[in-house]
Every structure is written in C-alpha cells, then in structure tokens.
C-alpha cells in the first residue's frame, strides 16, 4: 500500500478528530472548513515522519491541535467565540443532543490549552496519552482536568445551561 493510500485510509477512519478540534477552535462553519483543510495539509506533510510510536489518532490530535493553536496565534480569524448555530450544524457524533451542544459552547469559553485538554479527555484518552499530546505530565493533566471541570461547571451554571 502506498504512503498516500495509507494516509487516506487513516484519515477516513479518524477524520472526526479533526472535525472536533475545528468545532472547538473555529467560530463559524467557513472557519471550521478552512481549519480542517489546514489540519489535513499539515497532517499530510508530517505523515512520512509518523513513526507509529503512538496510535495514529493520538498523533493526528497532536497535529490538529498544534495547527489550531498556531492558526489562533497567527490570525484572530479563529477565536473562541463559537456560535450555537455552528455547533448545531457540526458533524459531531451526537449532534441532536442539547447537553452536548451546551457543553461545546461552554468549552468555547475556555482558553486554548484548557480546550485541548478537555477535548482529549472527552475522547476517552488516558492522562498519559493527553500528556504525550500536550507535553504535560500525567499528574499535571489530572490537576488541569479538575480545574477545567470546575470552570466548566461554573460557566454552565452562570449561563443558565
């Protein structure tokens, strides 16, 4: 199987990873699509160097998050204001779930690092995997998650979710 074929197969299986990152880091559908394309491009450029030391999904999260964070610093086109409409029109797994939509809106109120950590946690990644992607220690991931959960509860309570 060629490099291109392997990449396409992996992306077909894991494209939702990029979609979720785009949902959290881009403010509207057009920005989400632009960010999605940028993530794909960066993943393709880096794919020949993928050594399979970790799962492809873990590696793809790292590429997508780094791309989103870089784009956020580079341009204020992408910001943390996510509208309800963009979340309702997204391709997340449970798009008809009001609680999930409210959670994503609350996540949009977090800073970039907090968004990364909670997004990976919601994907069911272990503290170790989250640490590999973010560069934090396992214990630091645990502390951050506790603080992020408290912050999300506060955001959701204050906004009347």
CSV table of C-alpha atoms in Angstrom, one decimal:
chain,number,residue,atom,x,y,z
A,1,UNK,CA,0.0,0.0,0.0
A,2,UNK,CA,1.4,3.4,-0.9
A,3,UNK,CA,2.0,6.2,1.5
A,4,UNK,CA,-0.9,8.2,0.1
A,5,UNK,CA,-3.3,5.2,0.3
A,6,UNK,CA,-2.3,4.6,4.0
A,7,UNK,CA,-2.8,8.2,4.8
A,8,UNK,CA,-6.3,8.3,3.1
A,9,UNK,CA,-7.4,5.2,5.0
A,10,UNK,CA,-6.2,6.6,8.3
A,11,UNK,CA,-8.0,9.9,7.6
A,12,UNK,CA,-11.2,8.1,6.6
A,13,UNK,CA,-11.1,6.3,10.0
A,14,UNK,CA,-10.1,9.4,12.1
A,15,UNK,CA,-11.5,12.5,10.3
A,16,UNK,CA,-13.9,13.2,13.2
A,17,UNK,CA,-10.8,14.0,15.3
A,18,UNK,CA,-10.0,17.0,13.1
A,19,UNK,CA,-13.7,18.0,12.9
A,20,UNK,CA,-14.0,18.1,16.7
A,21,UNK,CA,-10.8,20.2,17.0
A,22,UNK,CA,-12.2,22.6,14.3
A,23,UNK,CA,-15.5,22.8,16.1
A,24,UNK,CA,-13.8,24.0,19.3
A,25,UNK,CA,-11.3,26.3,17.8
A,26,UNK,CA,-13.1,27.9,14.9
A,27,UNK,CA,-16.0,30.4,15.3
A,28,UNK,CA,-18.2,29.5,12.2
A,29,UNK,CA,-18.6,26.9,9.5
A,30,UNK,CA,-16.3,28.6,7.0
A,31,UNK,CA,-13.5,29.0,9.5
A,32,UNK,CA,-14.0,25.3,10.5
A,33,UNK,CA,-13.6,24.2,6.9
A,34,UNK,CA,-10.5,26.3,6.5
A,35,UNK,CA,-9.0,25.0,9.6
A,36,UNK,CA,-10.0,21.4,8.6
A,37,UNK,CA,-8.1,21.8,5.3
A,38,UNK,CA,-5.1,23.3,7.1
A,39,UNK,CA,-5.0,20.4,9.5
A,40,UNK,CA,-5.2,17.9,6.7
A,41,UNK,CA,-2.5,19.6,4.8
A,42,UNK,CA,-0.2,19.7,7.9
A,43,UNK,CA,-1.0,16.0,8.6
A,44,UNK,CA,-0.1,15.0,5.1
A,45,UNK,CA,3.2,17.0,5.2
A,46,UNK,CA,4.1,15.3,8.5
A,47,UNK,CA,2.8,11.8,7.7
A,48,UNK,CA,6.1,10.5,6.2
A,49,UNK,CA,7.7,11.2,9.6
A,50,UNK,CA,4.9,9.3,11.6
A,51,UNK,CA,6.8,6.5,13.3
A,52,UNK,CA,3.8,4.8,14.9
A,53,UNK,CA,5.3,5.2,18.4
A,54,UNK,CA,1.8,6.1,19.3
A,55,UNK,CA,-1.6,5.4,17.8
A,56,UNK,CA,-2.4,7.3,14.6
A,57,UNK,CA,-5.4,9.0,16.4
A,58,UNK,CA,-3.1,10.3,19.1
A,59,UNK,CA,-0.6,11.7,16.5
A,60,UNK,CA,-3.5,13.2,14.5
A,61,UNK,CA,-4.8,15.0,17.6
A,62,UNK,CA,-1.4,16.5,18.2
A,63,UNK,CA,-1.1,17.7,14.6
A,64,UNK,CA,-4.7,19.1,14.6
A,65,UNK,CA,-4.3,20.8,18.0
A,66,UNK,CA,-0.9,22.3,17.1
A,67,UNK,CA,-2.4,23.6,13.8
A,68,UNK,CA,-5.4,25.1,15.5
A,69,UNK,CA,-3.2,26.8,18.2
A,70,UNK,CA,-0.8,28.1,15.6
A,71,UNK,CA,-3.6,29.5,13.5
A,72,UNK,CA,-5.1,31.1,16.6
A,73,UNK,CA,-1.8,32.9,17.3
A,74,UNK,CA,-1.2,33.7,13.7
A,75,UNK,CA,-4.6,35.2,13.0
A,76,UNK,CA,-7.6,36.3,15.0
A,77,UNK,CA,-9.9,35.0,12.4
A,78,UNK,CA,-10.1,31.9,14.5
A,79,UNK,CA,-11.2,32.7,18.1
A,80,UNK,CA,-13.0,31.2,21.0
A,81,UNK,CA,-16.5,32.6,20.1
A,82,UNK,CA,-18.3,29.5,18.9
A,83,UNK,CA,-22.0,30.1,18.0
A,84,UNK,CA,-24.8,27.7,18.7
A,85,UNK,CA,-25.5,27.5,15.0
A,86,UNK,CA,-22.1,26.3,14.2
A,87,UNK,CA,-22.3,23.6,16.8
A,88,UNK,CA,-25.8,22.5,15.7
A,89,UNK,CA,-24.6,22.2,12.1
A,90,UNK,CA,-21.4,20.3,13.1
A,91,UNK,CA,-20.6,16.7,12.4
A,92,UNK,CA,-20.1,15.7,16.0
A,93,UNK,CA,-21.4,12.2,16.9
A,94,UNK,CA,-24.5,13.3,19.0
A,95,UNK,CA,-25.4,16.4,17.2
A,96,UNK,CA,-29.0,16.3,18.3
A,97,UNK,CA,-28.1,16.2,21.9
A,98,UNK,CA,-28.8,19.6,23.6
A,99,UNK,CA,-26.5,18.9,26.5
A,100,UNK,CA,-23.6,18.1,24.2
A,101,UNK,CA,-24.2,21.3,22.3
A,102,UNK,CA,-24.2,23.3,25.5
A,103,UNK,CA,-21.0,21.6,26.6
A,104,UNK,CA,-19.2,22.6,23.4
A,105,UNK,CA,-20.4,26.1,23.8
A,106,UNK,CA,-19.1,26.1,27.4
A,107,UNK,CA,-15.8,24.6,26.2
A,108,UNK,CA,-15.5,27.5,23.7
A,109,UNK,CA,-15.2,29.8,26.8
A,110,UNK,CA,-12.0,28.1,27.9
A,111,UNK,CA,-8.5,29.2,26.9
A,112,UNK,CA,-6.7,27.3,24.2
A,113,UNK,CA,-4.8,24.9,26.4
A,114,UNK,CA,-7.9,24.1,28.5
A,115,UNK,CA,-9.8,23.4,25.3
A,116,UNK,CA,-7.1,20.9,24.2
A,117,UNK,CA,-7.0,19.0,27.5
A,118,UNK,CA,-10.8,18.7,27.9
A,119,UNK,CA,-11.3,17.7,24.3
A,120,UNK,CA,-8.8,14.9,24.6
A,121,UNK,CA,-10.4,13.8,27.9
A,122,UNK,CA,-13.8,13.7,26.3
A,123,UNK,CA,-12.4,11.4,23.7
A,124,UNK,CA,-11.6,9.0,26.5
A,125,UNK,CA,-7.8,9.4,26.3
A,126,UNK,CA,-5.8,8.5,29.3
A,127,UNK,CA,-3.8,11.0,31.3
A,128,UNK,CA,-0.7,9.5,29.8
A,129,UNK,CA,-2.0,10.0,26.2
A,130,UNK,CA,-3.1,13.5,26.9
A,131,UNK,CA,0.3,14.2,28.4
A,132,UNK,CA,2.0,12.9,25.2
A,133,UNK,CA,0.0,15.2,23.0
A,134,UNK,CA,0.1,18.3,25.2
A,135,UNK,CA,3.6,17.9,26.8
A,136,UNK,CA,2.2,17.9,30.4
A,137,UNK,CA,3.0,15.2,33.0
A,138,UNK,CA,0.3,12.8,33.9
A,139,UNK,CA,-0.2,14.4,37.3
A,140,UNK,CA,-0.4,17.8,35.8
A,141,UNK,CA,-3.1,16.6,33.4
A,142,UNK,CA,-5.1,15.4,36.4
A,143,UNK,CA,-4.8,18.7,38.1
A,144,UNK,CA,-5.7,20.6,35.0
A,145,UNK,CA,-8.7,18.4,34.3
A,146,UNK,CA,-10.0,19.0,37.8
A,147,UNK,CA,-9.7,22.8,37.4
A,148,UNK,CA,-11.2,22.7,33.9
A,149,UNK,CA,-14.2,20.7,35.1
A,150,UNK,CA,-14.8,23.2,37.9
A,151,UNK,CA,-14.5,26.0,35.4
A,152,UNK,CA,-17.0,24.4,33.0
A,153,UNK,CA,-19.5,23.8,35.8
A,154,UNK,CA,-19.2,27.5,36.7
A,155,UNK,CA,-19.6,28.6,33.1
A,156,UNK,CA,-22.6,26.4,32.6
A,157,UNK,CA,-24.2,27.5,35.8
A,158,UNK,CA,-23.7,31.2,35.2
A,159,UNK,CA,-25.0,30.9,31.6
A,160,UNK,CA,-28.1,29.0,32.8
A,161,UNK,CA,-27.4,25.8,30.9
